[in-house]
Every structure is written in structure tokens, then in C-alpha cells.
Amino acid sequence: MILKKIAIIGEVGSGKTQLINTLSEIGTLDTEAESSIDIGKHLTTVGIDYGRITLDADTAIGLYGVPGQERYSFLWDFVNQSLWGLVLLVKNSKEPNLQNMTDLLKYFDPEKNRIACVIAITHSESESDERISELRSDIDSLLDENNVKAPIFTIDPRYFDSSSPLLHVINAINNYQH
């Protein structure tokens, strides 16, 4: 069986650990610990979260989640090797951290590294269509500024049916590119 690697990246609290827990068909490795500073939640990822899902009879996908803070970029180095896909989660909030998104796009550089990339907006279950449209527009502008082509989805990482299409889109992008 071939194991392909997808990195799940995004700002603190965007749903990376939850997405891996939702998609993985095996027990996941979670590296959450109590946060020593106020980040808006009690636990935060301090290592690499890992899960796996079977794509087809010959292919499995390793799901690697990394902390969103740049001080953990040494973990980004490890995960950024031989990537098959990249999922960038953007947390819908009053002030989304678009600078973090820019930093992650520059670091992982999906266009230069020829990595299939998708963007997923999270925390938008009770948000107005107008607000999501504004956020999509901001993300589109940011993608253009960074010369990245990536589809944008709105997902709820707690639910498999909402999240699993991301994997199928990455697979389709990879099949189209090759």
C-alpha cells in the first residue's frame, strides 16, 4: 500500500486536531497540552497530530497536523517533506488571522512545491452568507498575492460528510496535474 502525506495547517483554534480526529480511521496521535497563555481555548497542539484514512485499495493518506504558531516551524520542516496535499484551515472570527495564512502559504509554498492545496473556512456554522462571502473575498485576494491557486470550502471539521470532500478534491487536483 502506498502512503501519501497531507499536512493540515492553520492558525490556533482553526480545527486541525478536530479534522484529523474526524477523518482518521485509526486512533489518532494527539499532541495537545494546556496552553500557558490565553489563546481562547484550554488546550493547544504542541507537536504533530497524526491520523490515517484509506483512499482506495492501494492508497492510504497520512494526516499530519502541526501547530499554527511560527515558533513551531521546526515541526513544519518535518511535515513539509514529500507532501501530496495541503489543507489550510482558516478560522472564521471577527478578525481572522490572515497574516498567519500568508506566513503558512509562504512557508509551505504549494505552487513552487507542486502540492495540491485546498482552503477550508471553519467556525462558520451560524454565520451569515454575507460574512462568509467577505471572508472568501479576503482569502481570494491573499491567494492572488501569494500566487496560489486553491479552491475554498466552508466545512465543519466535526463532521465526516462536511470534511471528507477535501480529500477527494486533493486527489482530483493531483490526478489532473499528473
XYZ file of N, CA and C in Angstrom:
534
model
N 0.840 -1.177 0.000
C 0.000 0.000 0.000
C 0.885 1.240 0.000
N 0.506 2.230 -0.788
C 1.219 3.499 -0.861
C 0.630 4.442 0.187
N 1.507 5.093 0.970
C 1.067 6.081 1.952
C 1.417 7.467 1.434
N 0.398 8.292 1.255
C 0.599 9.670 0.819
C 0.394 10.572 2.022
N 1.001 11.753 1.983
C 1.007 12.623 3.154
C 0.296 13.943 2.864
N -0.643 14.284 3.760
C -1.325 15.571 3.703
C -1.018 16.318 4.990
N -0.624 17.579 4.864
C -0.424 18.441 6.024
C -1.710 19.230 6.268
N -2.116 19.268 7.524
C -3.267 20.060 7.949
C -2.679 21.241 8.716
N -2.810 22.448 8.163
C -2.198 23.624 8.760
C -3.258 24.698 8.990
N -2.921 25.681 9.791
C -3.837 26.785 10.053
C -3.541 27.404 11.402
N -4.234 28.491 11.667
C -3.998 29.222 12.910
C -4.492 28.440 14.124
N -4.123 28.909 15.294
C -4.563 28.316 16.551
C -6.087 28.308 16.596
N -6.653 27.146 16.958
C -8.099 27.055 17.121
C -8.897 26.923 15.839
N -8.223 26.658 14.714
C -8.945 26.556 13.442
C -9.593 25.200 13.220
N -9.237 24.192 14.027
C -9.880 22.889 13.911
C -9.002 21.787 13.357
N -7.684 21.971 13.378
C -6.776 20.977 12.808
C -6.879 19.620 13.509
N -6.778 19.622 14.829
C -6.866 18.368 15.586
C -8.234 17.726 15.385
N -9.277 18.527 15.434
C -10.637 18.007 15.241
C -10.784 17.376 13.862
N -10.255 18.011 12.833
C -10.357 17.477 11.469
C -9.676 16.117 11.373
N -8.499 15.990 11.944
C -7.790 14.710 11.917
C -8.574 13.656 12.683
N -9.089 14.009 13.855
C -9.892 13.062 14.630
C -11.133 12.620 13.859
N -11.738 13.520 13.125
C -12.950 13.207 12.361
C -12.657 12.304 11.166
N -11.565 12.580 10.466
C -11.273 11.841 9.230
C -10.557 10.512 9.446
N -9.806 10.396 10.517
C -8.965 9.219 10.701
C -9.780 7.960 10.975
N -9.349 6.870 10.328
C -9.979 5.568 10.562
C -9.234 4.775 11.636
N -8.149 5.324 12.133
C -7.398 4.703 13.224
C -7.443 5.644 14.427
N -7.071 5.139 15.577
C -6.923 6.014 16.731
C -5.849 7.042 16.422
N -6.097 8.281 16.748
C -5.156 9.338 16.374
C -4.126 9.587 17.459
N -3.013 10.127 17.044
C -1.999 10.616 17.955
C -2.256 12.113 18.098
N -2.669 12.543 19.276
C -2.911 13.956 19.546
C -1.818 14.466 20.463
N -1.324 15.647 20.187
C -0.242 16.209 20.997
C -0.686 17.518 21.647
N -1.903 17.518 22.175
C -2.410 18.730 22.807
C -1.947 18.807 24.260
N -1.677 20.028 24.680
C -1.290 20.302 26.061
C -1.971 21.587 26.511
N -2.000 21.793 27.820
C -2.577 23.032 28.339
C -1.777 24.215 27.837
N -2.492 25.228 27.375
C -1.837 26.430 26.894
C -1.352 27.263 28.068
N -0.140 27.768 27.958
C 0.419 28.594 29.033
C 0.041 30.066 28.880
N -0.552 30.411 27.747
C -1.026 31.777 27.517
C -2.473 31.725 27.054
N -3.149 32.857 27.093
C -4.548 32.909 26.678
C -4.634 32.928 25.155
N -5.103 31.817 24.591
C -5.274 31.721 23.140
C -6.735 31.499 22.775
N -7.595 31.634 23.759
C -9.018 31.468 23.516
C -9.521 30.050 23.677
N -8.644 29.147 24.080
C -9.049 27.769 24.347
C -8.074 27.163 25.350
N -8.509 26.092 25.984
C -7.747 25.488 27.078
C -6.527 24.691 26.583
N -6.723 23.885 25.520
C -5.659 23.029 25.001
C -5.172 23.535 23.648
N -3.910 23.253 23.363
C -3.339 23.607 22.068
C -2.368 22.515 21.631
N -2.194 22.361 20.327
C -1.278 21.365 19.775
C 0.164 21.848 19.952
N 1.019 20.951 20.477
C 2.417 21.313 20.707
C 3.382 20.378 19.956
N 2.843 19.480 19.187
C 3.657 18.545 18.401
C 2.942 18.264 17.095
N 3.094 17.070 16.603
C 2.443 16.671 15.357
C 1.295 15.726 15.689
N 0.090 16.108 15.278
C -1.060 15.200 15.380
C -1.024 14.289 14.161
N -1.474 13.046 14.326
C -1.426 12.107 13.204
C -2.670 11.225 13.183
N -3.159 11.013 11.970
C -4.230 10.066 11.711
C -4.029 9.479 10.324
N -4.865 8.518 9.954
C -4.734 7.897 8.633
C -6.116 7.516 8.136
N -6.279 7.611 6.813
C -7.521 7.198 6.168
C -7.169 6.520 4.853
N -7.911 5.471 4.510
C -7.703 4.763 3.253
C -8.455 5.484 2.143
N -7.739 5.779 1.064
C -8.354 6.442 -0.088
C -8.944 5.418 -1.047
N -8.168 4.379 -1.341
C -8.647 3.280 -2.190
C -7.858 2.032 -1.833
N -8.035 0.964 -2.581
C -7.420 -0.322 -2.237
C -5.895 -0.262 -2.152
N -5.292 0.680 -2.882
C -3.833 0.751 -2.928
C -3.235 1.960 -2.221
N -4.071 2.864 -1.728
C -3.559 4.134 -1.232
C -4.170 4.513 0.113
N -3.308 4.893 1.037
C -3.747 5.453 2.322
C -3.150 6.855 2.436
N -3.823 7.684 3.220
C -3.358 9.058 3.408
C -2.999 9.247 4.877
N -1.775 9.696 5.117
C -1.358 10.095 6.454
C -1.748 11.546 6.642
N -2.466 11.831 7.720
C -2.929 13.187 8.027
C -2.033 13.750 9.121
N -1.271 14.785 8.805
C -0.316 15.362 9.738
C -0.738 16.780 10.084
N -1.087 17.007 11.331
C -1.460 18.340 11.789
C -0.336 18.949 12.595
N -0.038 20.214 12.307
C 1.035 20.907 13.015
C 0.509 22.186 13.666
N 1.165 22.633 14.737
C 0.753 23.884 15.363
C 0.839 25.042 14.368
N -0.024 26.019 14.565
C -0.065 27.155 13.653
C 0.923 28.262 13.958
N 1.534 28.236 15.145
C 2.450 29.297 15.522
C 3.828 29.079 14.899
N 4.424 30.167 14.427
C 5.709 30.081 13.738
C 6.822 29.525 14.626
N 6.690 29.649 15.941
C 7.743 29.124 16.821
C 7.855 27.595 16.703
N 6.849 26.966 16.099
C 6.890 25.519 15.876
C 7.306 25.174 14.438
N 7.958 26.111 13.764
C 8.308 25.868 12.356
C 9.260 24.690 12.174
N 9.977 24.291 13.232
C 10.826 23.100 13.112
C 9.967 21.864 12.837
N 8.705 21.861 13.319
C 7.781 20.771 13.001
C 7.273 20.906 11.564
N 7.112 22.143 11.127
C 6.697 22.377 9.742
C 7.739 21.778 8.799
N 9.028 21.935 9.152
C 10.116 21.384 8.321
C 9.943 19.889 8.108
N 9.648 19.179 9.187
C 9.485 17.731 9.115
C 8.297 17.348 8.234
N 7.177 18.002 8.438
C 5.953 17.649 7.715
C 6.013 18.085 6.251
N 6.766 19.120 5.954
C 6.797 19.690 4.605
C 7.565 18.827 3.597
N 8.087 17.712 4.000
C 8.829 16.831 3.108
C 7.881 15.863 2.395
N 7.965 15.769 1.088
C 7.208 14.799 0.275
C 5.696 14.887 0.467
N 5.175 16.102 0.535
C 3.730 16.269 0.688
C 2.985 15.933 -0.594
N 1.839 15.327 -0.441
C 0.936 15.025 -1.536
C -0.188 16.053 -1.575
N -0.481 16.631 -0.409
C -1.555 17.611 -0.330
C -1.421 18.497 0.888
N -2.111 19.637 0.820
C -2.068 20.633 1.881
C -3.482 21.144 2.116
N -3.931 21.087 3.374
C -5.226 21.635 3.763
C -4.940 22.792 4.711
N -5.339 23.996 4.309
C -5.149 25.181 5.138
C -6.498 25.581 5.714
N -6.624 25.490 7.043
C -7.858 25.864 7.722
C -7.798 27.330 8.118
N -8.883 28.041 7.838
C -8.997 29.452 8.196
C -10.177 29.583 9.149
N -9.902 30.030 10.339
C -10.940 30.175 11.357
C -11.733 31.458 11.112
N -13.041 31.293 10.915
C -13.909 32.450 10.787
C -14.024 33.105 12.164
N -13.645 34.345 12.251
C -13.745 35.098 13.500
C -13.885 36.573 13.147
N -14.091 37.388 14.149
C -14.229 38.824 13.894
C -13.000 39.371 13.195
N -11.848 38.866 13.571
C -10.582 39.292 12.972
C -9.768 38.058 12.582
N -10.090 37.432 11.439
C -9.329 36.233 11.051
C -7.845 36.581 10.885
N -6.996 35.638 11.241
C -5.563 35.861 11.210
C -5.021 35.606 9.794
N -5.221 36.582 8.929
C -4.778 36.440 7.538
C -3.260 36.503 7.419
N -2.607 37.151 8.380
C -1.137 37.171 8.368
C -0.598 35.763 8.593
N -1.224 35.007 9.484
C -0.816 33.624 9.712
C -0.984 32.815 8.430
N -2.097 33.037 7.726
C -2.333 32.334 6.466
C -1.232 32.673 5.454
N -0.866 33.945 5.370
C 0.210 34.363 4.466
C 1.521 33.681 4.839
N 1.847 33.677 6.136
C 3.088 33.047 6.588
C 3.115 31.558 6.233
N 2.007 30.867 6.451
C 1.937 29.443 6.141
C 2.050 29.191 4.635
N 1.374 30.015 3.829
C 1.454 29.846 2.372
C 2.873 30.084 1.869
N 3.538 31.086 2.425
C 4.924 31.350 2.015
C 5.837 30.207 2.422
N 5.630 29.677 3.608
C 6.486 28.604 4.086
C 6.272 27.311 3.294
N 5.017 26.883 3.176
C 4.739 25.610 2.503
C 4.772 25.747 0.982
N 4.562 26.953 0.457
C 4.669 27.311 -0.959
C 4.137 26.217 -1.899
N 2.813 25.996 -1.869
C 2.248 24.898 -2.658
C 2.471 25.014 -4.161
N 2.544 26.222 -4.700
C 2.762 26.362 -6.146
C 4.178 25.945 -6.521
N 5.160 26.464 -5.824
C 6.563 26.125 -6.118
C 6.825 24.641 -5.902
N 6.258 24.096 -4.823
C 6.495 22.691 -4.485
C 5.521 21.733 -5.162
N 4.632 22.283 -5.985
C 3.657 21.490 -6.742
C 2.832 20.575 -5.827
N 2.274 21.203 -4.788
C 1.454 20.483 -3.815
C 0.001 20.898 -4.017
N -0.875 19.929 -4.174
C -2.307 20.231 -4.264
C -2.741 20.878 -2.950
N -3.455 21.993 -3.049
C -3.815 22.765 -1.866
C -5.302 23.104 -1.888
N -5.935 22.998 -0.730
C -7.320 23.442 -0.566
C -7.394 24.303 0.696
N -8.314 25.246 0.681
C -8.554 26.129 1.817
C -9.923 25.777 2.373
N -10.027 25.706 3.702
C -11.315 25.401 4.322
C -11.588 26.389 5.449
N -12.709 27.073 5.335
C -13.145 28.004 6.373
C -13.901 27.202 7.422
N -13.541 27.407 8.696
C -14.182 26.711 9.801
C -14.874 27.721 10.724
N -15.616 27.202 11.689
C -16.317 28.036 12.686
C -17.296 29.002 12.021
N -18.034 28.503 11.053
C -18.950 29.387 10.321
C -20.386 28.874 10.315
N -20.676 27.921 11.204
C -21.988 27.275 11.205
C -23.139 28.267 11.356
N -22.977 29.288 12.176
C -24.080 30.237 12.400
C -23.779 31.611 11.804
N -22.913 31.629 10.824
C -22.514 32.891 10.207
C -23.377 33.202 8.992
N -23.544 34.474 8.709
C -24.342 34.892 7.556
C -23.576 34.605 6.258
N -24.330 34.387 5.195
C -23.722 34.175 3.880
C -22.887 35.386 3.474
N -23.342 36.569 3.856
C -22.621 37.802 3.518
C -21.233 37.815 4.167
N -21.171 37.439 5.433
C -19.889 37.413 6.142
C -18.939 36.392 5.527
N -19.446 35.213 5.204
C -18.605 34.180 4.590
C -18.127 34.646 3.218
N -18.983 35.317 2.482
C -18.601 35.854 1.173
C -17.468 36.878 1.315
N -17.555 37.734 2.324
C -16.489 38.712 2.576
C -15.174 38.009 2.911
N -15.249 36.993 3.752
C -14.041 36.256 4.123
C -13.455 35.537 2.913
N -14.298 34.950 2.100
C -13.821 34.291 0.867
C -13.091 35.292 -0.034
N -13.645 36.484 -0.136
C -13.025 37.528 -0.952
C -11.649 37.896 -0.403
N -11.549 38.034 0.928
C -10.252 38.330 1.551
C -9.258 37.208 1.286
N -9.716 35.965 1.398
C -8.838 34.815 1.155
C -8.417 34.778 -0.312
N -9.353 35.018 -1.230
C -9.017 35.065 -2.666
C -7.910 36.083 -2.939
N -8.037 37.256 -2.349
C -7.025 38.303 -2.532
C -5.674 37.842 -2.006
N -5.687 37.212 -0.845
C -4.461 36.710 -0.251
C -3.819 35.617 -1.112
N -4.650 34.741 -1.652
C -4.131 33.696 -2.543
C -3.498 34.322 -3.778
N -4.165 35.331 -4.360
C -3.608 36.024 -5.532
C -2.262 36.665 -5.201
N -2.180 37.340 -4.048
C -0.934 37.993 -3.635
C 0.203 36.993 -3.482
N -0.125 35.768 -3.122
C 0.891 34.729 -2.914
C 1.013 33.769 -4.090
N 0.342 34.098 -5.207
C 0.393 33.279 -6.424
C 0.022 31.824 -6.162
N -1.033 31.626 -5.369
C -1.506 30.287 -5.045
C -2.894 30.100 -5.628
N -3.081 28.973 -6.289
C -4.402 28.606 -6.811
C -4.938 27.477 -5.931
N -6.069 27.750 -5.283
C -6.645 26.745 -4.384
C -8.136 26.999 -4.244
N -8.933 25.937 -4.310
C -10.371 26.113 -4.064
C -10.624 26.392 -2.583
N -11.710 27.112 -2.321
C -12.074 27.482 -0.956
C -13.403 26.815 -0.607
N -13.425 26.139 0.536
C -14.621 25.461 1.020
C -14.989 26.002 2.393
N -16.214 25.790 2.778
C -16.660 26.027 4.142
C -16.995 24.656 4.709
N -16.350 24.305 5.828
C -16.557 22.977 6.416
C -16.817 23.081 7.904
N -17.322 22.008 8.451
C -17.401 21.834 9.898
C -16.542 20.608 10.203
N -15.346 20.815 10.761
C -14.422 19.693 10.963
C -14.899 18.633 11.939
N -16.029 18.854 12.585
C -16.574 17.844 13.499
C -17.307 16.734 12.753
N -17.609 16.962 11.464
C -18.444 16.026 10.718
C -17.731 15.495 9.481
N -17.725 14.176 9.366
C -17.052 13.496 8.258
C -17.606 13.937 6.904
N -18.931 13.984 6.776
C -19.535 14.342 5.488
C -19.198 15.760 5.050
N -18.927 16.637 5.996
C -18.550 18.006 5.689
C -17.069 18.102 5.315
N -16.245 17.263 5.934
C -14.789 17.362 5.810
C -14.168 16.475 4.739
N -14.715 15.294 4.517
C -14.081 14.333 3.602
C -13.978 14.815 2.153
N -14.867 15.678 1.666
C -14.677 16.152 0.287
C -13.328 16.837 0.053
N -12.705 17.379 1.093
C -11.390 18.000 0.925
C -10.383 16.991 0.369
N -10.444 15.760 0.870
C -9.514 14.717 0.415
C -9.769 14.342 -1.036
N -11.040 14.289 -1.413
C -11.387 13.943 -2.797
C -10.952 15.043 -3.761
N -11.043 16.290 -3.328
C -10.602 17.400 -4.179
C -9.087 17.372 -4.347
N -8.350 17.110 -3.266
C -6.894 16.996 -3.391
C -6.533 15.862 -4.342
N -7.220 14.738 -4.223
C -6.980 13.621 -5.128
C -7.260 14.028 -6.576
N -8.356 14.720 -6.803
C -8.705 15.161 -8.168
C -7.662 16.138 -8.715
N -7.208 17.071 -7.889
C -6.182 18.025 -8.325
C -4.909 17.266 -8.704
N -4.503 16.320 -7.874
C -3.299 15.546 -8.168
C -3.458 14.721 -9.432
N -4.616 14.126 -9.649
C -4.846 13.361 -10.871
C -4.834 14.249 -12.095
N -5.316 15.467 -11.969
C -5.337 16.426 -13.084
C -3.916 16.916 -13.413
N -3.102 17.138 -12.376
C -1.755 17.672 -12.571
C -0.804 16.645 -13.188
N -1.105 15.373 -13.010
C -0.145 14.350 -13.462
C -0.618 13.640 -14.666
